[in-house]
Coordinates of C-alpha atoms in Angstrom, one line a residue:
X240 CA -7.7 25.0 -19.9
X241 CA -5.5 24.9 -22.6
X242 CA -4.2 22.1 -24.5
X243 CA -0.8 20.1 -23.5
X244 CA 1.3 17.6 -25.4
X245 CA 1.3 14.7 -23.7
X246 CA 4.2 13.3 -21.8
X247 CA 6.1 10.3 -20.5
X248 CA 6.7 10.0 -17.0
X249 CA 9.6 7.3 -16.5
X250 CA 10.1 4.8 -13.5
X251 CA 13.2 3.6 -12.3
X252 CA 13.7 -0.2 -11.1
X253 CA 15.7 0.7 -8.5
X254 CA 12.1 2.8 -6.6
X255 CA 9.9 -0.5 -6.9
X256 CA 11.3 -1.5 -3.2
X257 CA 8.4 -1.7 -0.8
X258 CA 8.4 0.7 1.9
X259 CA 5.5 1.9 4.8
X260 CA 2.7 4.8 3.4
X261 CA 0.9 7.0 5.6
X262 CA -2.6 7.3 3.6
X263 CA -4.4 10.4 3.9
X264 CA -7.4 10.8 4.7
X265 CA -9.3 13.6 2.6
X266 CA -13.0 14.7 2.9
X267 CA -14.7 15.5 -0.6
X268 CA -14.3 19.2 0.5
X269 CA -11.0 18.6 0.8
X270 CA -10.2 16.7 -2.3
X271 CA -11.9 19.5 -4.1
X272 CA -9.4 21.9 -3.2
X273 CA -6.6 19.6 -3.7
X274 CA -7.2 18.7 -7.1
X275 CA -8.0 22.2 -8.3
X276 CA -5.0 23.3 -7.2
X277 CA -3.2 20.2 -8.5
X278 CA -1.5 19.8 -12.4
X279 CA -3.6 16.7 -13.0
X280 CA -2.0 13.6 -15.3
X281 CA -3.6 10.3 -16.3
X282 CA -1.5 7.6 -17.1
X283 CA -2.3 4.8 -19.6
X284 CA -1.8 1.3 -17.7
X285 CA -2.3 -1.1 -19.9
X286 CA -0.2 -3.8 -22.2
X287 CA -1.6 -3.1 -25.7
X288 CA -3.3 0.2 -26.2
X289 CA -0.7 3.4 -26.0
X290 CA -3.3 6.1 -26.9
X291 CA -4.4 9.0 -24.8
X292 CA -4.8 13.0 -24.7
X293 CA -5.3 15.8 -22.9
X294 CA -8.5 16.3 -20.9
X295 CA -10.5 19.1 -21.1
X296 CA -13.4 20.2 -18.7
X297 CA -16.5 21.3 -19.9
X298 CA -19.0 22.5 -17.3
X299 CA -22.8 24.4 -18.0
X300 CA -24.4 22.5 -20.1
X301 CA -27.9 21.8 -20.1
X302 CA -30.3 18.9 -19.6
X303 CA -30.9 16.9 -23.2
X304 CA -27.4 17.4 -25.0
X305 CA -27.1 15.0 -27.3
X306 CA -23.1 14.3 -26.7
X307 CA -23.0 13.2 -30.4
X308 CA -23.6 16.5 -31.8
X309 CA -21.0 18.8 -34.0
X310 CA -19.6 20.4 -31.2
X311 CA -18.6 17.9 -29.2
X312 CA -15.1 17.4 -28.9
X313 CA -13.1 14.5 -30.4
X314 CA -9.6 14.7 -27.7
X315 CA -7.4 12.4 -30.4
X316 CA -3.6 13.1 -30.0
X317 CA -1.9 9.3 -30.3
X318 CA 1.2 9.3 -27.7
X319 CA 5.0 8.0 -28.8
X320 CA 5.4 3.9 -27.0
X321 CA 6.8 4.5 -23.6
X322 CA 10.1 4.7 -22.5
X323 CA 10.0 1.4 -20.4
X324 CA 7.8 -1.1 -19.0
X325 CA 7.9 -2.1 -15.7
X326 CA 6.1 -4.8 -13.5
X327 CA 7.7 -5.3 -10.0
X328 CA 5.7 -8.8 -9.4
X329 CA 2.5 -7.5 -10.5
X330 CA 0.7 -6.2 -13.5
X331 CA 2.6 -4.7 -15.8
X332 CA 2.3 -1.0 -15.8
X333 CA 2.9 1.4 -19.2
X334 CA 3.0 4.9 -17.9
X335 CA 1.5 8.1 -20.1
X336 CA 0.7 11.0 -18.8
X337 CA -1.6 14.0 -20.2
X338 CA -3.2 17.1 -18.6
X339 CA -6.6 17.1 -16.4
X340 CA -7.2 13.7 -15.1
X341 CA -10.7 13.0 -14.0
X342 CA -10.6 12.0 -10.6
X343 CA -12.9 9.3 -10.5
X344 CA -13.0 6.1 -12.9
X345 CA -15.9 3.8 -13.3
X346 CA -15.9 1.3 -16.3
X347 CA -18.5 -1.3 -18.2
X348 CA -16.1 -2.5 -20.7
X349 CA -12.7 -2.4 -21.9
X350 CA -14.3 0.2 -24.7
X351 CA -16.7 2.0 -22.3
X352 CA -15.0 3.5 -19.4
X353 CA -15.5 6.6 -17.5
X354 CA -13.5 9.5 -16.3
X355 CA -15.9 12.4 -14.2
X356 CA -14.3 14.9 -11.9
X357 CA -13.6 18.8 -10.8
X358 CA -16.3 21.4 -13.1
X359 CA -18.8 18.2 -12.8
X360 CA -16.3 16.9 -16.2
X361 CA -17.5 14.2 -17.9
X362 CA -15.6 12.0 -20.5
X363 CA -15.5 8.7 -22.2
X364 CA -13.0 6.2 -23.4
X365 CA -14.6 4.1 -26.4
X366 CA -11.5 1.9 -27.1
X367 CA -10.2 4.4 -29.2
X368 CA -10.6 7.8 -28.5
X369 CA -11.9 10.1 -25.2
X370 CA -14.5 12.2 -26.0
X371 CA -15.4 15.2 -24.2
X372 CA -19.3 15.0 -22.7
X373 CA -21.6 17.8 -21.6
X374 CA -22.1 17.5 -17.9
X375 CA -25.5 18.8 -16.4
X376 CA -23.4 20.1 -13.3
X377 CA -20.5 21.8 -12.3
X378 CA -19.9 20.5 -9.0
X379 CA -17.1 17.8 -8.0
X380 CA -18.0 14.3 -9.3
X381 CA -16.9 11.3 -6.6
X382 CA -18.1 8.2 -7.6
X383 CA -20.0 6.9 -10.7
X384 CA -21.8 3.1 -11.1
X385 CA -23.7 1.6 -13.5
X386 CA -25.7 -1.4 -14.6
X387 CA -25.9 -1.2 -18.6
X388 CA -24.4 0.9 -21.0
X389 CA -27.2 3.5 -21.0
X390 CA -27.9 3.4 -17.4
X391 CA -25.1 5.2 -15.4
X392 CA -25.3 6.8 -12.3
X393 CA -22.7 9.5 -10.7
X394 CA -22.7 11.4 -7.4
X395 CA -21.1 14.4 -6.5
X396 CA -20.7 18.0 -3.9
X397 CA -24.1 19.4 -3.3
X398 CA -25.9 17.0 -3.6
X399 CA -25.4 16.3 -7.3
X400 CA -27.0 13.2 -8.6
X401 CA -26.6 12.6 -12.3
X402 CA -27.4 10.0 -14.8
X403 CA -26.4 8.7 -18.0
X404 CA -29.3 7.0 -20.1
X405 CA -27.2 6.2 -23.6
X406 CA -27.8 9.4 -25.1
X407 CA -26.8 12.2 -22.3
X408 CA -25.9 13.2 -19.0
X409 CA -29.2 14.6 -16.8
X410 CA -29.9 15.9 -13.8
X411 CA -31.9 13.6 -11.4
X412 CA -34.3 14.3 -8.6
X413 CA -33.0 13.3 -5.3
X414 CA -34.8 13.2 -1.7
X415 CA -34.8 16.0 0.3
X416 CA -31.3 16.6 2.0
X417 CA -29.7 18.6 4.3
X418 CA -28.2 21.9 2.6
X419 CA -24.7 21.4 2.3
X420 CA -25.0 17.4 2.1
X421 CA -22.3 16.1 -0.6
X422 CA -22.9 13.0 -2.0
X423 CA -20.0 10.3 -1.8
X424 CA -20.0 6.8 -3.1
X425 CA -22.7 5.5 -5.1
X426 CA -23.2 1.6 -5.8
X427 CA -25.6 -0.9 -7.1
X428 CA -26.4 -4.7 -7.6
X429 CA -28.9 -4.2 -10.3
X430 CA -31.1 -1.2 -12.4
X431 CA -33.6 -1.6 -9.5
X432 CA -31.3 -1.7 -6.7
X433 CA -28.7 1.5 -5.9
X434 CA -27.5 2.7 -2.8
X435 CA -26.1 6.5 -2.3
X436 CA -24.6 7.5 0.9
X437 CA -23.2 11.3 1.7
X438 CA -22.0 13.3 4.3
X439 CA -24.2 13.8 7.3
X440 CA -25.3 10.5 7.7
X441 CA -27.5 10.5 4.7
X442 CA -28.1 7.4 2.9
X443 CA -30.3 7.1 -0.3
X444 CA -31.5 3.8 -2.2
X445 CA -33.1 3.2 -5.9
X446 CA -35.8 0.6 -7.1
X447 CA -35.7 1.4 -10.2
X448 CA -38.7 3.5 -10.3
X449 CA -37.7 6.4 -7.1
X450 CA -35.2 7.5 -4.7
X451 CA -36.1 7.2 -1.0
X452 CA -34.3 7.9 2.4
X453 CA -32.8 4.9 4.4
X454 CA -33.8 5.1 8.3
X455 CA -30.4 5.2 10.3
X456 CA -29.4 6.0 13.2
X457 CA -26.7 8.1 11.9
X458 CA -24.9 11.1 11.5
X459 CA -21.5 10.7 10.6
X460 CA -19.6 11.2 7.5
X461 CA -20.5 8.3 5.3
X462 CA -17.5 8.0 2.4
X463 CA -18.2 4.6 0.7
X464 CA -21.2 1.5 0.1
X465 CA -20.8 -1.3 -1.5
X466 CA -23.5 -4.1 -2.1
X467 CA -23.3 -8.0 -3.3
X468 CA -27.1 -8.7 -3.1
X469 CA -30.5 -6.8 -2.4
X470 CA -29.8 -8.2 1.1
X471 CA -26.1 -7.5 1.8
X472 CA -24.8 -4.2 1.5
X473 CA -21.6 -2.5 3.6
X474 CA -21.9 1.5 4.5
X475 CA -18.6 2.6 6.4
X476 CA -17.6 6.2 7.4
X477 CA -15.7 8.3 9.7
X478 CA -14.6 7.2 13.0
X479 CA -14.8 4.1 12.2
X480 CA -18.8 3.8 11.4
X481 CA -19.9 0.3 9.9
X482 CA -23.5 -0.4 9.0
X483 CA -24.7 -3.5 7.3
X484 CA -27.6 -3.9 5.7
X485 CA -29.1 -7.2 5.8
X486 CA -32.3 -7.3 3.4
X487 CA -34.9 -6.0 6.4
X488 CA -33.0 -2.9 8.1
X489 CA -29.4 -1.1 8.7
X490 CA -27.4 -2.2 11.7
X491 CA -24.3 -0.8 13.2
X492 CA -21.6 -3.1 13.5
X493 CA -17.7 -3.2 14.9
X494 CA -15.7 -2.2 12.2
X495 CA -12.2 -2.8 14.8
X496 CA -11.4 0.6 14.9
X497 CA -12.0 3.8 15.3
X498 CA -10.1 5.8 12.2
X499 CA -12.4 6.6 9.2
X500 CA -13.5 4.2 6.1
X501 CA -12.5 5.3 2.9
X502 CA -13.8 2.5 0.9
X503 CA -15.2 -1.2 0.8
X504 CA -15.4 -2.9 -2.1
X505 CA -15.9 -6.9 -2.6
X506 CA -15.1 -9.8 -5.4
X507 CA -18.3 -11.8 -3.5
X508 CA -20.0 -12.1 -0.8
X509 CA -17.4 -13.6 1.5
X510 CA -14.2 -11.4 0.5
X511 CA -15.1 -8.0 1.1
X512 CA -11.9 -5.6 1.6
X513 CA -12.2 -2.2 3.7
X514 CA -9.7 0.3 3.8
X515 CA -9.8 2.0 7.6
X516 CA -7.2 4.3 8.9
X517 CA -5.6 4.0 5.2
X518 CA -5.2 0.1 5.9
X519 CA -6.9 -2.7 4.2
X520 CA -9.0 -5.8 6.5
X521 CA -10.8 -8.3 4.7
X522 CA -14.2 -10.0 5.8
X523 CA -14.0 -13.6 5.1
X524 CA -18.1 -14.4 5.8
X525 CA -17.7 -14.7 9.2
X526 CA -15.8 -11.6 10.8
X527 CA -13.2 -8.7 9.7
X528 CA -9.8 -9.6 9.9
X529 CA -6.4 -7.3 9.9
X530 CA -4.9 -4.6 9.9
X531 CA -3.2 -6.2 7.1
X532 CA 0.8 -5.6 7.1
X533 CA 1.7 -4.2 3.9
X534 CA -1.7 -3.2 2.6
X535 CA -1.9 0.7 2.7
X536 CA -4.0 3.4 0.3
X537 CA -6.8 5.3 0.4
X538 CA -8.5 4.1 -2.9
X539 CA -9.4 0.6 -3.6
X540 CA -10.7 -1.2 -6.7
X541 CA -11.5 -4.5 -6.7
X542 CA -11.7 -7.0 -9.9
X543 CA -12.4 -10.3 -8.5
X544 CA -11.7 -12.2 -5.7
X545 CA -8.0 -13.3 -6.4
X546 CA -7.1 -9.4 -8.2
X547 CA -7.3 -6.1 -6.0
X548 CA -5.7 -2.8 -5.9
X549 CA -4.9 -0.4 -3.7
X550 CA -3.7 3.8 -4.4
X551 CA -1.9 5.1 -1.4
X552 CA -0.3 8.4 -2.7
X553 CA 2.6 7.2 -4.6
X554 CA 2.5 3.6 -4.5
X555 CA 0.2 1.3 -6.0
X556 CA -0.3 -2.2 -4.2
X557 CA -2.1 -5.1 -5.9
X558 CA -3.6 -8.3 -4.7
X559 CA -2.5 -11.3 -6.7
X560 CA -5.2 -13.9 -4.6
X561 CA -2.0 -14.4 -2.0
X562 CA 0.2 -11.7 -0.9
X563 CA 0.3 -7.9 -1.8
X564 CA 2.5 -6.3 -4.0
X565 CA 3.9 -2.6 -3.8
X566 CA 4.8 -0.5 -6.9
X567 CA 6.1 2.9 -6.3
X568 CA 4.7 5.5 -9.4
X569 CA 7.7 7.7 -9.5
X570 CA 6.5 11.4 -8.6
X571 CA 2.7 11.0 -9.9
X572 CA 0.5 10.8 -6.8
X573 CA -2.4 8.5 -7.8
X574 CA -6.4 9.0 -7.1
X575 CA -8.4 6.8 -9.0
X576 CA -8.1 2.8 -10.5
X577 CA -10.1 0.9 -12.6
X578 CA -8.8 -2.2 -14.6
X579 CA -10.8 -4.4 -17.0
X580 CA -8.2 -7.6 -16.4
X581 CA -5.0 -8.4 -14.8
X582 CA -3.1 -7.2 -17.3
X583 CA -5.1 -4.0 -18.3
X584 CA -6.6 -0.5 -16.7
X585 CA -6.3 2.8 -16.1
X586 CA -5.5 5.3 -13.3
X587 CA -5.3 8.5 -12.5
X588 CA -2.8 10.5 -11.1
X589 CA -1.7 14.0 -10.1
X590 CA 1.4 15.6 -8.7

């Protein structure tokens, strides 16, 4: 793609006023199409840094690039201060907006974050700069995790499984699959402990030394996992499919309806949020509680227990450890979160 001058995208005080989302509910496939076909932006939230640029995808390279090499690209265009800053009751948000967002975010740091998407692109934000990575793949990128700086993992359509181990991006042996299986949501508690899950039912786990297939019981569409310990991990899925893992084996459990389940993600243990029928509920330790009135979106990211966000197409809602909080994000329509405090993140949006 070719290269765009960055541009502000201005919020009005008077579109902050809550009002009731209908989430949609988007298989990879789906999202594929979507965000080919969309003009991708990614705004800057943040307080202090105001630097961004467009993003270009780079798809065909081979195993062993070393990213650090001549040809790789240094994306360095600084952007003008925003217009205006607005907050609504909850973090502050400084929007920026540049071509070809990735459409998933996973971070380390507030100097090591990740952007992977459409074309299997793969960048990094070091603090200073994005840089443009070669990618091993050029299928869709959905989710990326990682326990150490050198040891990222990212899942994708076709069963692409990648890693990053500090020096490039490789492709990674998987289990055998289904043809056609797309991987969804990847997430981990340690190096030795990772959990895939994909479309079909399919459900992988790491540790540390080899990937093997989980026994279920399954054969739904599984979107999202999320894990707190080697002996608590939460798989959901369409319809409404909820499996817990409790250290010894997967079990089915109520989820309290029957829509799909985008995403679970936790702060601990005991507050674990799922979005279901693009609604948040929150397990307390005990049982799932909700729908919760005024907590739409079909992306989640949590920071802790007492600082959550939700994406629902052009809102943003965050949990402040008491109530939730609706932003409205003018006429960018936003996919991906990840913040690094309170005060400080990224997103990605499209329109």
């Amino acid at each position: 793609g070719g290269r765009t001058s960055p541009t502000l995208t201005g919020v009005s005080l008077d579109e902050y006023a809550p009002r009731h989302i209908e989430a949609e509910s988007q298989s990879p496939q789906q999202r594929e199409v979507l965000m080919n076909r969309a003009r991708n932006l990614l705004p800057l939230l943040s307080l202090a840094s105001l630097f961004s640029a467009p993003l270009l995808t780079q798809s065909g390279c081979g195993d062993g690039v070393d990213p650090s090499s001549p040809s790789q690209s240094q994306l360095t265009e600084q952007a003008p201060p925003p217009e205006q800053r607005f907050c609504s009751g909850g973090p502050c948000f400084n929007m920026l907006s540049s071509s070809e967002a990735p459409a998933t975010l996973y971070g380390l740091a507030a100097n090591d974050l990740w952007g992977l998407g459409g074309n299997g692109a793969i960048i990094n934000w070091d603090g200073t700069t994005w840089r443009r990575f070669p990618s091993p793949t050029t299928s869709f990128i959905n989710s990326a995790w990682g326990s150490a700086k050198d040891n990222i993992w990212a899942v994708g359509n076709s069963g692409t499984l990648i890693k990053w181990n500090g020096t490039a991006w490789l492709k990674v042996s998987s289990p055998s699959i289904p043809t056609g299986v797309s991987f969804t949501d990847v997430w981990g508690t340690s190096a030795s402990d990772i959990w895939v899950v994909g479309t079909e039912g399919v459900i992988l786990r790491y540790n540390g030394t080899s990937w093997t297939s989980m026994s279920t019981a399954a054969i739904n569409n599984l979107y999202t996992v999320w894990a707190s310990s080697t002996t608590n991990a939460w798989i959901g899925g369409e319809l409404g499919m909820l499996l817990r893992w409790n250290g010894t084996s997967l079990s089915e459990v109520s989820s309290g309806g029957s829509e799909d389940i985008r995403q679970i993600r936790g702060g601990s243990a005991n507050r674990v949020w799922m979005i279901i029928g693009g609604q948040a509920r929150l397990w307390n330790g005990t049982s799932w509680s909700g729908p919760i009135s005024g907590a739409y979106g079909s992306k989640l990211f949590v920071l802790n227990d007492n600082a959550a966000w939700l994406v629902s197409g052009y809102y943003t809602t965050f949990w402040n450890g008491t109530t939730w909080i609706q932003t409205r994000l003018s006429t960018d329509y936003g996919n991906s979160i990840w913040f690094e405090s309170t005060s400080s993140g990224w997103m990605t949006t499209s329109y």
